[in-house]
CSV table of N, CA and C and ligand atoms in Angstrom, one decimal:
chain,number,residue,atom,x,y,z
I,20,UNK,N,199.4,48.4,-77.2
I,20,UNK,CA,198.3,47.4,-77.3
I,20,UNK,C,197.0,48.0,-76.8
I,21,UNK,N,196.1,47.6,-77.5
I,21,UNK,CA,194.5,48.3,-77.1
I,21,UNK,C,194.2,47.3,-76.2
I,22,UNK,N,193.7,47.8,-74.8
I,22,UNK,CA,193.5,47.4,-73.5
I,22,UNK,C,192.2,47.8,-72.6
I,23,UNK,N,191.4,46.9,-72.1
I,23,UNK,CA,190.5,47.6,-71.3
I,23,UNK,C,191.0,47.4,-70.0
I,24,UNK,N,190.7,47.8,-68.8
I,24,UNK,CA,190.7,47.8,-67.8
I,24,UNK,C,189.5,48.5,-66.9
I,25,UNK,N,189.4,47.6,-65.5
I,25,UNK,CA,188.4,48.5,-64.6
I,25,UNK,C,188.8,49.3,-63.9
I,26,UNK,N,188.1,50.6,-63.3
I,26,UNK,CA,188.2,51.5,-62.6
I,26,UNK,C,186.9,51.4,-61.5
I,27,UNK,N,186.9,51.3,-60.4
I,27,UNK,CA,186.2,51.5,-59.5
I,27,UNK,C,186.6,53.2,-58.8
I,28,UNK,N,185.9,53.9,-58.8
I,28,UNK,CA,185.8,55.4,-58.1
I,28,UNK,C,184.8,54.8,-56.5
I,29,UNK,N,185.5,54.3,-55.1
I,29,UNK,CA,185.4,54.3,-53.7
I,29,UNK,C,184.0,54.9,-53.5
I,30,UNK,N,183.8,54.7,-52.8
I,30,UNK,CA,182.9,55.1,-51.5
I,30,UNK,C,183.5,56.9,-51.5
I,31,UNK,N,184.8,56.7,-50.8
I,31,UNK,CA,185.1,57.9,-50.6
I,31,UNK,C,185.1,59.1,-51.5
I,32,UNK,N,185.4,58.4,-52.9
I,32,UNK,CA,185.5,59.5,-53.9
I,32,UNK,C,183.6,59.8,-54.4
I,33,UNK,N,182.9,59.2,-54.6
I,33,UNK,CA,181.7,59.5,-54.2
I,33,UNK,C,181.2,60.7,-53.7
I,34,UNK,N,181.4,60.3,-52.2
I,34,UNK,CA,181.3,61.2,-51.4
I,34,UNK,C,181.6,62.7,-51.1
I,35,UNK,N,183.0,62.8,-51.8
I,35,UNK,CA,183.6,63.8,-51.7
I,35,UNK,C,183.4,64.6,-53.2
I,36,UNK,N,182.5,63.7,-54.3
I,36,UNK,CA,182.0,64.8,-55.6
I,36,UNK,C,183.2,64.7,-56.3
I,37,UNK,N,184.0,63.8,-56.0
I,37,UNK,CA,185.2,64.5,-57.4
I,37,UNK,C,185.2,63.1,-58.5
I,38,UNK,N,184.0,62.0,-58.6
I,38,UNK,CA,183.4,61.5,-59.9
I,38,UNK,C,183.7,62.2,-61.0
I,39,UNK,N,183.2,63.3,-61.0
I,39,UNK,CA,183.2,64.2,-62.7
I,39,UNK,C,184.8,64.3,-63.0
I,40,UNK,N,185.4,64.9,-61.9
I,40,UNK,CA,186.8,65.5,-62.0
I,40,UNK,C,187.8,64.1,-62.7
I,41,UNK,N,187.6,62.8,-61.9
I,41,UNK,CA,187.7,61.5,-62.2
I,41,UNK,C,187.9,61.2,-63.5
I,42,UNK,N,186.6,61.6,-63.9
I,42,UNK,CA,186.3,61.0,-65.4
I,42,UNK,C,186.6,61.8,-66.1
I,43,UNK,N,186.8,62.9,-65.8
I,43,UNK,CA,187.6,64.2,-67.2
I,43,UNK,C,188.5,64.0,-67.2
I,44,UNK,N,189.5,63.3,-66.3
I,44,UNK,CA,191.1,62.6,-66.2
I,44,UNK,C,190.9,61.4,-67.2
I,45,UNK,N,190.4,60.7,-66.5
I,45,UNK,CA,190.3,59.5,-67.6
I,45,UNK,C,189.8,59.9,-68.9
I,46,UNK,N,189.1,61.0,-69.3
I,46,UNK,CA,188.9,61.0,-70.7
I,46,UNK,C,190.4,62.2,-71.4
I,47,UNK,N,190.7,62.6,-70.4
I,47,UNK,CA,191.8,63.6,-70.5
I,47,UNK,C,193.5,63.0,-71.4
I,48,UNK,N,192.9,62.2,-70.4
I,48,UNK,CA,194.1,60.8,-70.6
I,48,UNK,C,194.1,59.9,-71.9
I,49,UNK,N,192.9,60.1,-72.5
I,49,UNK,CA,192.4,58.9,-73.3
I,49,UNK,C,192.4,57.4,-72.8
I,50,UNK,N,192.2,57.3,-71.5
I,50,UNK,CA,191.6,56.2,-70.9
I,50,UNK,C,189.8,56.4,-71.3
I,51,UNK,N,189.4,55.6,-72.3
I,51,UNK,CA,188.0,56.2,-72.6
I,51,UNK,C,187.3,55.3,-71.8
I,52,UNK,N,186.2,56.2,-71.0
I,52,UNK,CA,185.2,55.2,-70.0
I,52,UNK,C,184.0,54.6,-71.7
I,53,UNK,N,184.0,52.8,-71.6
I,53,UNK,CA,183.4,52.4,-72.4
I,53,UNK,C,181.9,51.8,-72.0
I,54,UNK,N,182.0,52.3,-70.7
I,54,UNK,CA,180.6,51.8,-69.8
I,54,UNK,C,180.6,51.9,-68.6
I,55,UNK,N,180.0,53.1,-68.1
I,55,UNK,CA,179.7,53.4,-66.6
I,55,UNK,C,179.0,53.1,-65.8
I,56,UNK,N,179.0,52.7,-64.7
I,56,UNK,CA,177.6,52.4,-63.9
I,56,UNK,C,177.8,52.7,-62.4
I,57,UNK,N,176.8,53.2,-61.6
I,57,UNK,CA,176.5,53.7,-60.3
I,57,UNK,C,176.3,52.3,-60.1
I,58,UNK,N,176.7,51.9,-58.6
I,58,UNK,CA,176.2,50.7,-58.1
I,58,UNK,C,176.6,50.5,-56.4
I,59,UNK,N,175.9,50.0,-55.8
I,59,UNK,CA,176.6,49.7,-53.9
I,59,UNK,C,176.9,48.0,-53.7
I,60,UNK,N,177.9,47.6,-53.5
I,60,UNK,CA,178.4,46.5,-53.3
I,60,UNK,C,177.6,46.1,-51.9
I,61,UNK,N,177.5,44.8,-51.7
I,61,UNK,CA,176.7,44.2,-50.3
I,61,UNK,C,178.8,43.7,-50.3
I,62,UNK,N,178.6,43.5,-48.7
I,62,UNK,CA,179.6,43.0,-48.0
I,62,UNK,C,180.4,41.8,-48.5
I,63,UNK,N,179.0,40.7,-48.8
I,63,UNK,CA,179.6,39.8,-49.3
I,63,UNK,C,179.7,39.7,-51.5
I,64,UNK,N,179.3,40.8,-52.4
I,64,UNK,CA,180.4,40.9,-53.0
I,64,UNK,C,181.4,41.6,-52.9
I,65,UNK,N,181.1,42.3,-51.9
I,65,UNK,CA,182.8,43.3,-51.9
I,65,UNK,C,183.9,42.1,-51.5
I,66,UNK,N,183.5,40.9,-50.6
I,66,UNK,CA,184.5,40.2,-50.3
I,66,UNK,C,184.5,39.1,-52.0
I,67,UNK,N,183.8,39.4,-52.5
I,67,UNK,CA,183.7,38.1,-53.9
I,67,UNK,C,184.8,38.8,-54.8
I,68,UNK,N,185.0,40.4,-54.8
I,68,UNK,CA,185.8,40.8,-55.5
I,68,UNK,C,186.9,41.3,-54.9
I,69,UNK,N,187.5,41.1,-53.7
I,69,UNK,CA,188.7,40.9,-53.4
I,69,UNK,C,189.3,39.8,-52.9
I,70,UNK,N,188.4,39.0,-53.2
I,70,UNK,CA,188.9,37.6,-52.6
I,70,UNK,C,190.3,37.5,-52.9
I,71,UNK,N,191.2,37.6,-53.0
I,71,UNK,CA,192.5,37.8,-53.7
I,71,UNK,C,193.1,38.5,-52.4
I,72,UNK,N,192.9,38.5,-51.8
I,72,UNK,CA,193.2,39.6,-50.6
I,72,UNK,C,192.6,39.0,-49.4
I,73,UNK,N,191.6,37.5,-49.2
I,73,UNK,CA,191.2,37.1,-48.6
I,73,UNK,C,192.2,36.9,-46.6
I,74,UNK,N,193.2,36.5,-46.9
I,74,UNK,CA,194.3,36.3,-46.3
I,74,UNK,C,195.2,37.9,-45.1
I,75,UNK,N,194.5,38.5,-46.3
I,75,UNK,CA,195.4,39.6,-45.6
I,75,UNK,C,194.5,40.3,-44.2
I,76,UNK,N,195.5,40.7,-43.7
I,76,UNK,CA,194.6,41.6,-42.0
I,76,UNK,C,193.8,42.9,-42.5
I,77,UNK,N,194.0,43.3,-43.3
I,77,UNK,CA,192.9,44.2,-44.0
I,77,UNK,C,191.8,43.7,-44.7
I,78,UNK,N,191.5,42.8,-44.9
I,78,UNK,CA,190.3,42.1,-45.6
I,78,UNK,C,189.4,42.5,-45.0
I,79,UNK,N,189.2,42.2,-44.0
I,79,UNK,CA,187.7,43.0,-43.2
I,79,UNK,C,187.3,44.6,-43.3
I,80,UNK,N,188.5,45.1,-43.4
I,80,UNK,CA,188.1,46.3,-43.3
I,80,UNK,C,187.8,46.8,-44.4
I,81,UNK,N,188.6,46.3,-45.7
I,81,UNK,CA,188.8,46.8,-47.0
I,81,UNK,C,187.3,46.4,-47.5
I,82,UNK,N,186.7,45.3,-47.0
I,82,UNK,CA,185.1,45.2,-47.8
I,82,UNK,C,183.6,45.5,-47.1
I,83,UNK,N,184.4,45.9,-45.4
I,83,UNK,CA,183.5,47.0,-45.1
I,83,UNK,C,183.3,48.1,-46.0
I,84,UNK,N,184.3,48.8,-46.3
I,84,UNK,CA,184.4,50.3,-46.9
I,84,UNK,C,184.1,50.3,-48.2
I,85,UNK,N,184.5,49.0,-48.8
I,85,UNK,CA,183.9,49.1,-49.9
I,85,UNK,C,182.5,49.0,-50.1
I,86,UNK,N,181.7,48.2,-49.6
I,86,UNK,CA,180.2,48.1,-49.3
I,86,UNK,C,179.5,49.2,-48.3
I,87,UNK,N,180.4,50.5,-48.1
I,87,UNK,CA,180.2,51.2,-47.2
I,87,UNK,C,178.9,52.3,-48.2
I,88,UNK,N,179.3,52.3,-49.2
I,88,UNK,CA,178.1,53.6,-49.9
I,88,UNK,C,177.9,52.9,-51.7
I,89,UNK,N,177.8,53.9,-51.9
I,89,UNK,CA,177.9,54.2,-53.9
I,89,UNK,C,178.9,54.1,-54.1
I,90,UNK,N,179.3,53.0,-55.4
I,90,UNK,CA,180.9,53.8,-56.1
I,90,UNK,C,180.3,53.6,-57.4
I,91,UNK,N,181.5,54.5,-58.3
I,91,UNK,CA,181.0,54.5,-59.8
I,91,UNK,C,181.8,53.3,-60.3
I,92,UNK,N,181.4,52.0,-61.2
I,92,UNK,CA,182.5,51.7,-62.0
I,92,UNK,C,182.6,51.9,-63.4
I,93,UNK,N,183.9,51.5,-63.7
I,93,UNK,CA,184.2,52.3,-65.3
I,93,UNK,C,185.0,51.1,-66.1
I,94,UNK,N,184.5,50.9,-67.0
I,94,UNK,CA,185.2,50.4,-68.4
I,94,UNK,C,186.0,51.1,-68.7
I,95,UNK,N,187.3,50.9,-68.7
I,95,UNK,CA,187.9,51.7,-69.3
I,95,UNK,C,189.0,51.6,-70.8
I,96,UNK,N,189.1,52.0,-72.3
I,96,UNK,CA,189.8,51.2,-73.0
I,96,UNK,C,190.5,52.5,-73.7
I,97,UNK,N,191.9,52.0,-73.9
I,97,UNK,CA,193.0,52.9,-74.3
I,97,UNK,C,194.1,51.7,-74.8
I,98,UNK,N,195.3,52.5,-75.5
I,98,UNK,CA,196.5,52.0,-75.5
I,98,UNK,C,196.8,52.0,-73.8
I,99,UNK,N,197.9,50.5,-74.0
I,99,UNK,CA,198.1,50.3,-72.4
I,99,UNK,C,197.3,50.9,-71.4
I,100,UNK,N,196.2,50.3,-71.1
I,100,UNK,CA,195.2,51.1,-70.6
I,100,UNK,C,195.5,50.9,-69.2
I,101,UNK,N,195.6,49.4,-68.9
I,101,UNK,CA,196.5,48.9,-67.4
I,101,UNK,C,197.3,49.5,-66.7
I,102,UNK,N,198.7,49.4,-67.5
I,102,UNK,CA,199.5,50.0,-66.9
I,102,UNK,C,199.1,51.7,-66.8
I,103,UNK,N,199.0,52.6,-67.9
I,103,UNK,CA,198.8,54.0,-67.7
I,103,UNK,C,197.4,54.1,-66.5
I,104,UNK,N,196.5,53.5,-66.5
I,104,UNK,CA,195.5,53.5,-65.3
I,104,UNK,C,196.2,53.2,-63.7
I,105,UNK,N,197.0,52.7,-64.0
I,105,UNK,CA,197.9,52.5,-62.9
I,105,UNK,C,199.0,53.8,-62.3
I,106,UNK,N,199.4,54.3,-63.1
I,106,UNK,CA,200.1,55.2,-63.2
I,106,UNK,C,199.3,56.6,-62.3
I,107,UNK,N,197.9,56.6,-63.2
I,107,UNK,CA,197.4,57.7,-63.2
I,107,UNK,C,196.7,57.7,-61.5
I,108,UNK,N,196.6,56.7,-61.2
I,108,UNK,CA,196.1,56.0,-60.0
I,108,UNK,C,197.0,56.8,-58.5
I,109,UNK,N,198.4,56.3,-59.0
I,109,UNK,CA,199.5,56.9,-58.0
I,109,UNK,C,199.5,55.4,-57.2
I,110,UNK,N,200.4,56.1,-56.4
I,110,UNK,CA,200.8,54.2,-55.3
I,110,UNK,C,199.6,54.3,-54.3
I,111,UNK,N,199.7,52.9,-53.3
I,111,UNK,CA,198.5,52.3,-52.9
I,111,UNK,C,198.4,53.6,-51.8
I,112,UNK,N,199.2,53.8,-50.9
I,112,UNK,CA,198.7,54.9,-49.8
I,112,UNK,C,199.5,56.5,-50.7
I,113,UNK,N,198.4,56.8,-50.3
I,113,UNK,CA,198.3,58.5,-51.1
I,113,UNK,C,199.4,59.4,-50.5
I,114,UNK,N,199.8,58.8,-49.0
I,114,UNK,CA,201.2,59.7,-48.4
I,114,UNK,C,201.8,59.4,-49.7
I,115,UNK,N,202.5,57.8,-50.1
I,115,UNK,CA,203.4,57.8,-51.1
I,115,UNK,C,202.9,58.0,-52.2
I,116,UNK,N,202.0,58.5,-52.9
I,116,UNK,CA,201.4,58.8,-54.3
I,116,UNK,C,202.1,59.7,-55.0
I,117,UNK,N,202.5,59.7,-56.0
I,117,UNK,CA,203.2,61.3,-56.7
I,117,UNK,C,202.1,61.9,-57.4
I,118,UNK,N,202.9,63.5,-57.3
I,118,UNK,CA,202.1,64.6,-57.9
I,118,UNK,C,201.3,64.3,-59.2
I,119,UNK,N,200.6,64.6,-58.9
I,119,UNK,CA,199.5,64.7,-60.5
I,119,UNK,C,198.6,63.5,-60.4
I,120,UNK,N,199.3,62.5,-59.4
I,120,UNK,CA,197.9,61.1,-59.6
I,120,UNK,C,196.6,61.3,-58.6
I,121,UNK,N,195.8,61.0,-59.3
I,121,UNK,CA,194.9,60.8,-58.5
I,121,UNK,C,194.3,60.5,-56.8
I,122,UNK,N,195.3,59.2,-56.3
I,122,UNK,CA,195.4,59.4,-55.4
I,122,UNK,C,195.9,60.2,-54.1
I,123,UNK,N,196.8,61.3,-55.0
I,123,UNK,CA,197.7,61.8,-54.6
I,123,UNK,C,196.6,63.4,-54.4
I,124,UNK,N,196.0,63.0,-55.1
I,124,UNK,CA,194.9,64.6,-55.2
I,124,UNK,C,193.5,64.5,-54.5
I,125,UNK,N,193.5,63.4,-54.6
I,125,UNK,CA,192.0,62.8,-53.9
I,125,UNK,C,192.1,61.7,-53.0
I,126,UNK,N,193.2,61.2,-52.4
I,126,UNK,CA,193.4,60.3,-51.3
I,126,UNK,C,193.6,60.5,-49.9
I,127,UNK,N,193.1,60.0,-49.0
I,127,UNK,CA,192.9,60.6,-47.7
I,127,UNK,C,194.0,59.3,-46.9
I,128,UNK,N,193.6,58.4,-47.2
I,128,UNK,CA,194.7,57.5,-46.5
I,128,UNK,C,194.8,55.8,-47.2
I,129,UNK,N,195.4,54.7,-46.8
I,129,UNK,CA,195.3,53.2,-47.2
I,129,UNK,C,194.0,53.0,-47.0
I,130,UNK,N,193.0,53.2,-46.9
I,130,UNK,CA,191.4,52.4,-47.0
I,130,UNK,C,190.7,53.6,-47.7
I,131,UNK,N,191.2,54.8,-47.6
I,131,UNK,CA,190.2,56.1,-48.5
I,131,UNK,C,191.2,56.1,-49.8
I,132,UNK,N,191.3,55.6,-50.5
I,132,UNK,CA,192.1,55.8,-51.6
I,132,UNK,C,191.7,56.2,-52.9
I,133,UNK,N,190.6,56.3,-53.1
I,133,UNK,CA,189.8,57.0,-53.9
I,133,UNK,C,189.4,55.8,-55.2
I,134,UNK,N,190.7,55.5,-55.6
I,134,UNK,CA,190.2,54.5,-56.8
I,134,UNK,C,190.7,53.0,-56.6
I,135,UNK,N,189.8,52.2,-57.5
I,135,UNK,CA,190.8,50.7,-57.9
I,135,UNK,C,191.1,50.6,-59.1
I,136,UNK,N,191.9,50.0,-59.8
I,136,UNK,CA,192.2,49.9,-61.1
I,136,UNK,C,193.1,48.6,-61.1
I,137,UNK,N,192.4,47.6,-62.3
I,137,UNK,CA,193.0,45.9,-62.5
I,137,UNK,C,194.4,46.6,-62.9
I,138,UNK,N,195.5,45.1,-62.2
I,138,UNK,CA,196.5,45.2,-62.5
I,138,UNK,C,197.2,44.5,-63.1
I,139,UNK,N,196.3,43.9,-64.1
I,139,UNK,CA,197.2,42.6,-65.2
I,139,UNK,C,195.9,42.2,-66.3
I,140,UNK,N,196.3,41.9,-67.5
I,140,UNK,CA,195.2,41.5,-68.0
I,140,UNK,C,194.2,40.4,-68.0
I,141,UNK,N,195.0,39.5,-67.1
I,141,UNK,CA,194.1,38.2,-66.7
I,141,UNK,C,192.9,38.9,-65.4
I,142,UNK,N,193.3,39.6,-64.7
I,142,UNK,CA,192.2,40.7,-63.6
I,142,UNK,C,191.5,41.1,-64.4
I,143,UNK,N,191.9,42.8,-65.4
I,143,UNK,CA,191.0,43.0,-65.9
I,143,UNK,C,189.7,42.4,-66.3
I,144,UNK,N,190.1,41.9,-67.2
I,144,UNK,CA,189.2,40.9,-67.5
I,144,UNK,C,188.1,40.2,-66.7
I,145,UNK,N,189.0,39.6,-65.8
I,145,UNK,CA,187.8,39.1,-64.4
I,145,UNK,C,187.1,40.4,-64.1
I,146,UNK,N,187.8,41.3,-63.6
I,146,UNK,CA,186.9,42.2,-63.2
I,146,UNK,C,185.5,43.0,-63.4
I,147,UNK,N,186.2,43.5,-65.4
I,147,UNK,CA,185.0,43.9,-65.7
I,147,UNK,C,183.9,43.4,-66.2
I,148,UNK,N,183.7,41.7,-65.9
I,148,UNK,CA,183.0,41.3,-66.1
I,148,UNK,C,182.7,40.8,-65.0
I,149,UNK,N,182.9,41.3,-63.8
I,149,UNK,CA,182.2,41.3,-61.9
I,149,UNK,C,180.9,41.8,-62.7
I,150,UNK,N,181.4,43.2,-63.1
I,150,UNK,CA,180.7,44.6,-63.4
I,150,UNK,C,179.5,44.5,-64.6
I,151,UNK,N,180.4,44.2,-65.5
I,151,UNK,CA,179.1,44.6,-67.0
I,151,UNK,C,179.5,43.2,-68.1
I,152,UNK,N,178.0,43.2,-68.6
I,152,UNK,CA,178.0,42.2,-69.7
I,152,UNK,C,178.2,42.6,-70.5
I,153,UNK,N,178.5,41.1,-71.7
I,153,UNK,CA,179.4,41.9,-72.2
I,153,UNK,C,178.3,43.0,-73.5
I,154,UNK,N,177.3,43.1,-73.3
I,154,UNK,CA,176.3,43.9,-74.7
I,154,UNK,C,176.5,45.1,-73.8
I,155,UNK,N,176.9,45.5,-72.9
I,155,UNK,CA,177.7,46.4,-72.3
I,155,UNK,C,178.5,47.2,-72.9
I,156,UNK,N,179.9,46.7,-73.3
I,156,UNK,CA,180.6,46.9,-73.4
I,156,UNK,C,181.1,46.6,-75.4
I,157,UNK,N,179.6,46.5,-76.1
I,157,UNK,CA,179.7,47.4,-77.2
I,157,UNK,C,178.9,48.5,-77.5
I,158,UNK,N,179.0,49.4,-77.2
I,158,UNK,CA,178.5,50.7,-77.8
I,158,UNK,C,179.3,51.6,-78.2
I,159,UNK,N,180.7,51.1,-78.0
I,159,UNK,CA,181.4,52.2,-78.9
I,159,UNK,C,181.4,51.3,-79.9
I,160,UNK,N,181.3,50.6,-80.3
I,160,UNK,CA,182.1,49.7,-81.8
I,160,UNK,C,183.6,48.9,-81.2
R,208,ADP,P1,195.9,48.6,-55.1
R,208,ADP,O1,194.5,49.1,-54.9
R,208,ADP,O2,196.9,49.7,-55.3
R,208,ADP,O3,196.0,47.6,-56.3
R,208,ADP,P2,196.1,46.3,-53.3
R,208,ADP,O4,195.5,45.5,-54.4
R,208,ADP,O5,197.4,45.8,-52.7
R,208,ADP,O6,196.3,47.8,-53.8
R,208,ADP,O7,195.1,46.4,-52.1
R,208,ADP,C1,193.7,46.6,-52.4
R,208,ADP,C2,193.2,47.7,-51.5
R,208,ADP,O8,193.3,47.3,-50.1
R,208,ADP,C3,194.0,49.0,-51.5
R,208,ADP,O9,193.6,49.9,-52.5
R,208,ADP,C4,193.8,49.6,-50.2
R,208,ADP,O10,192.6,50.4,-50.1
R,208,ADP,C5,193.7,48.4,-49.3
R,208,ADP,N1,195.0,48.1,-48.6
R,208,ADP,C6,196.1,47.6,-49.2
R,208,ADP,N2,197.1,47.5,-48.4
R,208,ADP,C7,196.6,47.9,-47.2
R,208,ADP,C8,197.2,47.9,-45.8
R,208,ADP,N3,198.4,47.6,-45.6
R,208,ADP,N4,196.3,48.4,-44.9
R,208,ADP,C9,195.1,48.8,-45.1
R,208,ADP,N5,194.5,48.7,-46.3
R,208,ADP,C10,195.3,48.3,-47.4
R,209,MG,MG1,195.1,45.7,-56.4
């Protein structure tokens, strides 16, 4: 099934320059970025977009870091775009991440993790529309 999903590229991956590398996976993959954008989250949307996580003992810290710098987000649309974005992602801490994922190449620890990626189609959805309208999100057709 043809799927979009969001990709947020961290603060940390930012920082560390490997954006390009990022998105030549994702285009590598045929995850095709369908609308990019640079942007810095304030504290209180970083907490509007995890609210879902409101509860947990990481909350605080997770929307520090995310409102900590620049991150890229990304449209992303493919067959099973979700789940393979997930995949390509690797698990949530990069110690357990397998070879070849992302996090696993560019992750430093649980709060440096380099990416986010929606994990259902009811999220996606929410998400990339945190992000971009939708005259956004036709330019490819
Ligand atoms: P994922 O990003 O893999 O979907 P979650 O949605 O469970 O993971 O968590 C959101 C983010 O919160 C993670 O990417 C990670 O940066 C952070 N996080 C998750 N669990 C922990 C934890 N136990 N301690 C610190 N940070 C965490
Ligand atoms: Mg998640």
């Amino acid at each position: 099934m043809l799927e979009r999903t969001l990709a947020i590229i961290k603060p940390d991956g930012v920082k560390a320059k490997v954006v390009g590398e990022i998105i030549r996976r994702y285009e590598q993959d045929s995850l095709n970025p369908i609308a990019i954008r640079s942007t810095r989250l304030t504290k209180e949307q970083a907490e509007k977009f995890y609210y879902i996580h409101r509860e947990r003992p990481f909350y605080g810290d997770l929307t520090s870091f995310m409102s900590s710098g620049p991150i890229v987000v990304l449209a992303l649309e493919g067959e099973n775009a979700i789940l393979r974005h997930r995949d390509l992602m690797g698990a949530t801490n990069p110690v357990e991440a397998a070879e070849g994922t992302l996090r696993k190449a560019f992750g430093a620890s649980l709060d440096c993790n380099v990416v986010h990626g929606s994990d259902a189609p009811e999220t996606a959805l929410e998400e990339i529309s945190f992000f971009f309208k939708d005259e956004d999100l036709t330019l490819f057709g």
